[in-house]
Short mmCIF file of C-alpha atoms and ligand atoms in Angstrom, two decimals:
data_model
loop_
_atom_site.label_atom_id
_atom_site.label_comp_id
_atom_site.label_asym_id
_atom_site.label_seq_id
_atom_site.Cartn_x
_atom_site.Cartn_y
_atom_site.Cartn_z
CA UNK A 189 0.00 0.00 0.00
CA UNK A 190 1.21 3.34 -1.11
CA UNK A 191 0.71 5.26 2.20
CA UNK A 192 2.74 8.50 1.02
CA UNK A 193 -0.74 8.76 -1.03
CA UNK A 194 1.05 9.61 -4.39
CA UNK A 195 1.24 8.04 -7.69
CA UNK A 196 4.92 7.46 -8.31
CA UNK A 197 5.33 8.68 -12.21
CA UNK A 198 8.49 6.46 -12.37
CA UNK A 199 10.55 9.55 -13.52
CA UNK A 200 12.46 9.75 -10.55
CA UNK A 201 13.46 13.57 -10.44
CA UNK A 202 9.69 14.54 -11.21
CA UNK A 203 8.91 11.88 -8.30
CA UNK A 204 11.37 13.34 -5.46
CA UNK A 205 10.06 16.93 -6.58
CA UNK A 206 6.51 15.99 -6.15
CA UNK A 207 7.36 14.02 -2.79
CA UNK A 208 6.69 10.49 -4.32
CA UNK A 209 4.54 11.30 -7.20
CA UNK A 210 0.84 12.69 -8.53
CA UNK A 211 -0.90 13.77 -5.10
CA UNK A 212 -4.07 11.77 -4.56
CA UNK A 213 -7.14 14.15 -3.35
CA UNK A 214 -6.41 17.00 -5.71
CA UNK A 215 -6.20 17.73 -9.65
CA UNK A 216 -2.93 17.74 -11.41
CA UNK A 217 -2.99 19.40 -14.83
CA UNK A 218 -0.62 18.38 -17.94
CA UNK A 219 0.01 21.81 -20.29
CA UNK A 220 1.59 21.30 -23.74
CA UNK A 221 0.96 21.94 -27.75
CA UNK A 222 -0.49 19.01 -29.51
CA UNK A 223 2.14 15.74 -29.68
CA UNK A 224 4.84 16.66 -27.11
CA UNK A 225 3.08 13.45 -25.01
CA UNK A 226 0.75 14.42 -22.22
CA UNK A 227 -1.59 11.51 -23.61
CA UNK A 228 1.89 8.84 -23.66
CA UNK A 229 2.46 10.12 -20.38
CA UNK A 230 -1.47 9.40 -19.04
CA UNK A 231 -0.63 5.97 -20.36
CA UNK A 232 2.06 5.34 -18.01
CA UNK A 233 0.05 6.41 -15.25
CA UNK A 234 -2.95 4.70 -16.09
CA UNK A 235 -0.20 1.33 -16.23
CA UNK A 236 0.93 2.40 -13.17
CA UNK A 237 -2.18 2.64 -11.22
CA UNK A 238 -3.71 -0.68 -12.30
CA UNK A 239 -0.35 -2.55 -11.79
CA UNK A 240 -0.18 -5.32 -8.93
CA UNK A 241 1.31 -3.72 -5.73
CA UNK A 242 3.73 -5.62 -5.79
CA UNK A 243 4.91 -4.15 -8.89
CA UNK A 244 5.15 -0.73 -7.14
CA UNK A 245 1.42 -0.14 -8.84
CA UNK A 246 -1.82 0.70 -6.89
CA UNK A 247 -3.61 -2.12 -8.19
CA UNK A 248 -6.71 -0.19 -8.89
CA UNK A 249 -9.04 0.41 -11.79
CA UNK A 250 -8.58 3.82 -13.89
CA UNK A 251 -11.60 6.06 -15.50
CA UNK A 252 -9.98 7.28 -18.68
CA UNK A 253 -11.95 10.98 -20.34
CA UNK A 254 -10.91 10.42 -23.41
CA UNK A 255 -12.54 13.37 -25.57
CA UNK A 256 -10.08 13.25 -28.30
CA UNK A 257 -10.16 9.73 -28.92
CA UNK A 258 -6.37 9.36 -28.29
CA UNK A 259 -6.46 6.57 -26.03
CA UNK A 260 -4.97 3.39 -27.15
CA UNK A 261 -5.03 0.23 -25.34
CA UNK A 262 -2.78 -1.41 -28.57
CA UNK A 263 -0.14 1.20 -26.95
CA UNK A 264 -1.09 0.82 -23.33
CA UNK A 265 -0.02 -3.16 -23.96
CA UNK A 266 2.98 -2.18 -26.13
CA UNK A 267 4.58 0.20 -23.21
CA UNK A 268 3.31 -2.64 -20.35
CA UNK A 269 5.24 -5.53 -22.32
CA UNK A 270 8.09 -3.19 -21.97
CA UNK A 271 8.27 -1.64 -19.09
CA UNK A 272 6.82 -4.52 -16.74
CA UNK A 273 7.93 -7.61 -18.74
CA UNK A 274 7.58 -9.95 -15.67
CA UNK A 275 4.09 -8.89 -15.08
CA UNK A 276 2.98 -8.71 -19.29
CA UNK A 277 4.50 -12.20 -19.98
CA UNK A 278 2.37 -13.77 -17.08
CA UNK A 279 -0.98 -15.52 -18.93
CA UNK A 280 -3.80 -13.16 -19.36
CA UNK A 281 -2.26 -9.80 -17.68
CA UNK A 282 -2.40 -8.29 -20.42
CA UNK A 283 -6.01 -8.75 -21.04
CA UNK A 284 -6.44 -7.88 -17.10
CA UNK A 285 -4.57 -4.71 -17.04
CA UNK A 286 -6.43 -3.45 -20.32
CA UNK A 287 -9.81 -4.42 -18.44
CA UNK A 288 -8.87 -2.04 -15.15
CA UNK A 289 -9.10 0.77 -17.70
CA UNK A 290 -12.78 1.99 -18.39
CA UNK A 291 -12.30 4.73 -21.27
CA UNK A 292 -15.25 7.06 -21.72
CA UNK A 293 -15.88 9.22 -25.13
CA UNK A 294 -17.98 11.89 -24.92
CA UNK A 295 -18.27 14.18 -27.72
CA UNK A 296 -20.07 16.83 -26.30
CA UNK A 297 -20.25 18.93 -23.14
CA UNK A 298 -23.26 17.85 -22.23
CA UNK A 299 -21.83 14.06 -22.65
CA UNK A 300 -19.24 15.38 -20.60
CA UNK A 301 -21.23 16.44 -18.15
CA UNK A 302 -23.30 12.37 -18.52
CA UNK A 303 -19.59 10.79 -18.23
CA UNK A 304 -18.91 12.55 -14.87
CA UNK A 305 -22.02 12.41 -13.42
CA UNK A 306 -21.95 8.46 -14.22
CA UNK A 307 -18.21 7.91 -12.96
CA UNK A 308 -19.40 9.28 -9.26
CA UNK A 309 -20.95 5.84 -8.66
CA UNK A 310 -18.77 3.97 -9.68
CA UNK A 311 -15.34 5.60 -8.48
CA UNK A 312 -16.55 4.20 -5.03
CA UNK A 313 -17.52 0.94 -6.69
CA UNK A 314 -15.06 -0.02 -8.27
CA UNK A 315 -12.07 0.88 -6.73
CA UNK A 316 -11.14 3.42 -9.03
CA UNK A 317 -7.25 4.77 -8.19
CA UNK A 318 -7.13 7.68 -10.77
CA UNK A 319 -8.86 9.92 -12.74
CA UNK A 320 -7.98 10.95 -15.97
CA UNK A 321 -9.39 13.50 -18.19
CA UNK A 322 -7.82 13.73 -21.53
CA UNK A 323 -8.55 16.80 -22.54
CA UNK A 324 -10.69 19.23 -21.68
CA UNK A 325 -10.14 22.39 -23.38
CA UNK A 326 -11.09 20.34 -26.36
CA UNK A 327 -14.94 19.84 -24.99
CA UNK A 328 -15.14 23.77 -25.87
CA UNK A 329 -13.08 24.02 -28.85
CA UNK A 330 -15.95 22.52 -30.64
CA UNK A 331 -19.25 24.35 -28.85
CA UNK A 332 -18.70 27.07 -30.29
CA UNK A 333 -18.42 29.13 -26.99
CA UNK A 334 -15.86 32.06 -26.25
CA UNK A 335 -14.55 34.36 -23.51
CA UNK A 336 -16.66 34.66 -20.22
CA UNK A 337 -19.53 32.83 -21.48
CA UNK A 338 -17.22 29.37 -22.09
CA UNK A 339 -16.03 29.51 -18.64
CA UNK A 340 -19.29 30.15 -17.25
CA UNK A 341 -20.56 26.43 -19.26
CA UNK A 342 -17.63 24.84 -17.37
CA UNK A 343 -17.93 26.06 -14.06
CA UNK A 344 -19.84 23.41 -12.93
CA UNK A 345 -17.69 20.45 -14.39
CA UNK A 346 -14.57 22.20 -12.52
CA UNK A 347 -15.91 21.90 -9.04
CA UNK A 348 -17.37 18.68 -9.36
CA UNK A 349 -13.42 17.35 -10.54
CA UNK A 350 -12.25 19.06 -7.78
CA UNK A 351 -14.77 17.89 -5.52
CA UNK A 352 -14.17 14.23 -6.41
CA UNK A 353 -10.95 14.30 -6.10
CA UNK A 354 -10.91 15.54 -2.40
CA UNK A 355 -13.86 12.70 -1.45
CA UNK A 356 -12.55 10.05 -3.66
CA UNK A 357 -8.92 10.95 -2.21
CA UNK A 358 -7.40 9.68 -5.68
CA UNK A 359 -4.92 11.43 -8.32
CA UNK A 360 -6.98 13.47 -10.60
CA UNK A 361 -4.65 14.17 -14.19
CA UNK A 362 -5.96 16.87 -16.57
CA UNK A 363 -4.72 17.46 -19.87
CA UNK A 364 -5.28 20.75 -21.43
CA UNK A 365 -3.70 21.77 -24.93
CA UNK A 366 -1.88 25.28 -25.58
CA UNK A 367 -1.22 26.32 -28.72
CA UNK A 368 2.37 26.30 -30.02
CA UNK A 369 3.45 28.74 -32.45
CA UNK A 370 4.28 26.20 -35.16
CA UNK A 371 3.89 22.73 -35.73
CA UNK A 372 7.82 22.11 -35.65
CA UNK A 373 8.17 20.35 -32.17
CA UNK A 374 11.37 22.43 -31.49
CA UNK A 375 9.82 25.50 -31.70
CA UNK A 376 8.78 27.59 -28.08
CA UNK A 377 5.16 28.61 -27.43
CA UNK A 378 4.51 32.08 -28.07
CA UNK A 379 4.29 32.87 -24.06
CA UNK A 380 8.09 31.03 -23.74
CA UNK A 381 9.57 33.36 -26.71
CA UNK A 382 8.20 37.02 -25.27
CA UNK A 383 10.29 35.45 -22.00
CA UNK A 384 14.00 34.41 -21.66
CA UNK A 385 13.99 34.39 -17.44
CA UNK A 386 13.34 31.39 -15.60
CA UNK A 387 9.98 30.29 -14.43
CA UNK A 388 7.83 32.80 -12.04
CA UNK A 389 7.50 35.13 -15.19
CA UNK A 390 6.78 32.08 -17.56
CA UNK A 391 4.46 30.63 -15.27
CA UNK A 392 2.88 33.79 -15.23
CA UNK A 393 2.39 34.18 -18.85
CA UNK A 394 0.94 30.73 -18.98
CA UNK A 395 -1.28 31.20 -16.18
CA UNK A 396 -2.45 34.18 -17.91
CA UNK A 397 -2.73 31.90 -21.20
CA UNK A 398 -4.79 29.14 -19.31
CA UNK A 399 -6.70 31.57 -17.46
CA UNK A 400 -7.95 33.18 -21.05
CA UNK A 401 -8.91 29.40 -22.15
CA UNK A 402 -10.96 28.14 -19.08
CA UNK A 403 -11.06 31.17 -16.77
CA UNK A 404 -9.79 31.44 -13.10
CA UNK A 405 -11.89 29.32 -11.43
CA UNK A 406 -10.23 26.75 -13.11
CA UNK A 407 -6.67 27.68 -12.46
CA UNK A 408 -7.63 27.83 -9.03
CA UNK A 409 -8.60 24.32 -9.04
CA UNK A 410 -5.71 22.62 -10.24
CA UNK A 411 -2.96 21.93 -7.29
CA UNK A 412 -0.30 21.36 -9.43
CA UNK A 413 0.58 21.84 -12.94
CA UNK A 414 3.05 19.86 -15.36
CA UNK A 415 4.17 21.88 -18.13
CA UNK A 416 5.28 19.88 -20.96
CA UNK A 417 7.84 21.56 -23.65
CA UNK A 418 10.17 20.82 -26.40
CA UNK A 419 13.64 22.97 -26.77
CA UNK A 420 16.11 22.11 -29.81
CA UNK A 421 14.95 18.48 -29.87
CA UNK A 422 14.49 17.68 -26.30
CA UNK A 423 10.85 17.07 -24.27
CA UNK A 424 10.90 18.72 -20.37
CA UNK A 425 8.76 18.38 -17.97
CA UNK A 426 8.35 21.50 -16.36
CA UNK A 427 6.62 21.35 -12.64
CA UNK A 428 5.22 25.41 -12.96
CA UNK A 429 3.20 25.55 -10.15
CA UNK A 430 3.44 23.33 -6.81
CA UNK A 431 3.40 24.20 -3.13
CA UNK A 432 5.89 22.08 -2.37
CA UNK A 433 8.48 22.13 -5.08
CA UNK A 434 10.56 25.48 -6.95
CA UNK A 435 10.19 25.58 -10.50
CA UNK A 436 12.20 22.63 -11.55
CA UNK A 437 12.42 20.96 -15.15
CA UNK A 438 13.24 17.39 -15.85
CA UNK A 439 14.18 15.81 -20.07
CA UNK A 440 12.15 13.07 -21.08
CA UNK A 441 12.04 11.09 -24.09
CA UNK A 442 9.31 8.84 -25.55
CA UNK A 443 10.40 5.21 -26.50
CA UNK A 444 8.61 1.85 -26.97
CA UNK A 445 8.35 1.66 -22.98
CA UNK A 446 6.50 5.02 -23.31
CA UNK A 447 7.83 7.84 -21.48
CA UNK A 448 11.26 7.73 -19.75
CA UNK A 449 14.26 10.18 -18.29
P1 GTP B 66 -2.36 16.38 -28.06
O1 GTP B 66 -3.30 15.40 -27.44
O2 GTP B 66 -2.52 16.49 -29.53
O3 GTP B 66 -2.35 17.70 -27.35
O4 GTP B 66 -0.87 15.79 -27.90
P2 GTP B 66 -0.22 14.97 -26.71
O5 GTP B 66 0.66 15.87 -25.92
O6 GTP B 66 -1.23 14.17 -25.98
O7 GTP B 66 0.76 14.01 -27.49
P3 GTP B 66 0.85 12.43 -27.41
O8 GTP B 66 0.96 11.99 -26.01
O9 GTP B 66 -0.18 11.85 -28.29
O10 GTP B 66 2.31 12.22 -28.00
C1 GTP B 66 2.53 12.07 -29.35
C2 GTP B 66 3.99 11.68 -29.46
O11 GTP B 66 4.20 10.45 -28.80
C3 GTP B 66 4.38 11.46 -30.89
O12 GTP B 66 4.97 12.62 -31.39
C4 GTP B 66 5.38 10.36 -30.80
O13 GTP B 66 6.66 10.94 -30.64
C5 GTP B 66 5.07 9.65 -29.52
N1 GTP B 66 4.42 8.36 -29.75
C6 GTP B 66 3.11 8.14 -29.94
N2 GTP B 66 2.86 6.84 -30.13
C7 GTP B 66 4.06 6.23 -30.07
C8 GTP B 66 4.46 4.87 -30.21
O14 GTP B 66 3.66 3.95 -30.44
N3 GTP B 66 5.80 4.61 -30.09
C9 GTP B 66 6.70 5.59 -29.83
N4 GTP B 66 8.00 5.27 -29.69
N5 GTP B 66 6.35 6.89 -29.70
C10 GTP B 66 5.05 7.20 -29.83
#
């Protein structure tokens, strides 16, 4: 039993910095443009949750958001054969570990809105070790909705994540997607180039960013953010906002076993 109550990400410099991992009991949001990883990465943790304790895992089930229709359990295997060998090649753990994964679709907000009001039963239920919600800027991309009027529409899907994570007491991940300037992965977001100091400023500028997309009531919300970010070739992980941890970034790469340091 994990007592710290984190979700150890298995990239050990993110892990000390976050005191053992993703916090259970509050939301954790994943920033990046489109393709740096943030959905590779909720693989990993959705392995990681439903793996055996033994296996350092929290041998729970996972309720995967997927509003993109990114998840993919074909991958999910691929980076489980790889990273946890002994526990793939045993008969039928494959199949198992895929089934601890319930992965929701909803198209729409108000589907949305269905998914979460359906996964409150069941998080108790089943037990459920981590939330994931992958993404959910992209609910409102497609409604049409702008400025004040878009944030009102999500106000009550913000504090109802927030709320289950406190009474549920598990990691809740959120991805959200911010625009990079171009589609070359080296390139800096627009808020990284008008910036060269180190993160308060940065942070600043994307909090401002995020807080344009889904308002403050959201930003208050999340606990701690992940900022995900690509310079000359290289992925970071950038932990922007924490109250336990300085602005610290950590290199990643993505391989068959998913996402590694
Ligand atoms: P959006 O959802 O579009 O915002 O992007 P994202 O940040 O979720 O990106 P995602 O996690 O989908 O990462 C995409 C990147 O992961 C690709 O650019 C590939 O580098 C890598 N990737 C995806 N699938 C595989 C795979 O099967 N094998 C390997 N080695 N890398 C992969």
């Amino acid at each position: 039993e994990n007592m710290a109550g984190h979700l150890p990400t298995g990239l050990k410099g993110l892990d000390n910095a976050l005191c053992g991992g993703i916090p259970f009991g509050v939301v954790t949001e994943l920033v990046g443009p489109a393709g740096i990883g943030k959905t590779q990465f909720c693989l990993k943790l959705s392995l990681l949750a439903s793996l055996p304790s033994s296996y350092g895992g929290l041998d729970g089930s996972v309720i995967y958001i997927d509003t993109e229709s990114k998840f993919s359990s074909r991958r999910m295997i691929e980076i489980g054969f790889n990273s946890f060998p002994e526990v793939f090649h045993t008969d039928g753990m494959a199949q198992e570990m895929a089934g601890r994964i319930l992965v929701l679709r909803p198209t729409s907000l108000s589907e949305f809105t269905d998914s979460l009001q359906k996964i409150k039963v069941s998080l108790f239920q089943h037990g459920v070790k981590l939330l994931i919600i992958d993404s959910m800027a992209a609910l409102l991309s497609g409604e049409g909705v702008q400025g004040p009027q878009r944030q009102h529409s999500l106000g009550w899907h913000i504090s109802f994540i927030k709320s289950v994570a406190e009474f549920s007491r598990i990691p809740v991940v959120v991805t959200n997607q911010v625009r990079s300037q171009s589609r070359d992965e080296t390139s800096h977001y627009s808020f990284q180039e008008q910036s060269r100091g180190e993160s308060p400023e940065d942070a600043a500028k994307l909090d401002s960013h995020l807080v344009a997309a889904l308002g403050i009531h959201w930003a208050h919300a999340v606990c701690i953010r992940l900022i995900f970010e690509s310079r000359s070739g290289q992925r970071f992980i950038k932990l922007a906002k924490s109250p336990l941890s300085p602005p610290l970034a950590f290199p990643f790469n993505i391989t068959s076993s998913g996402i590694l340091l």
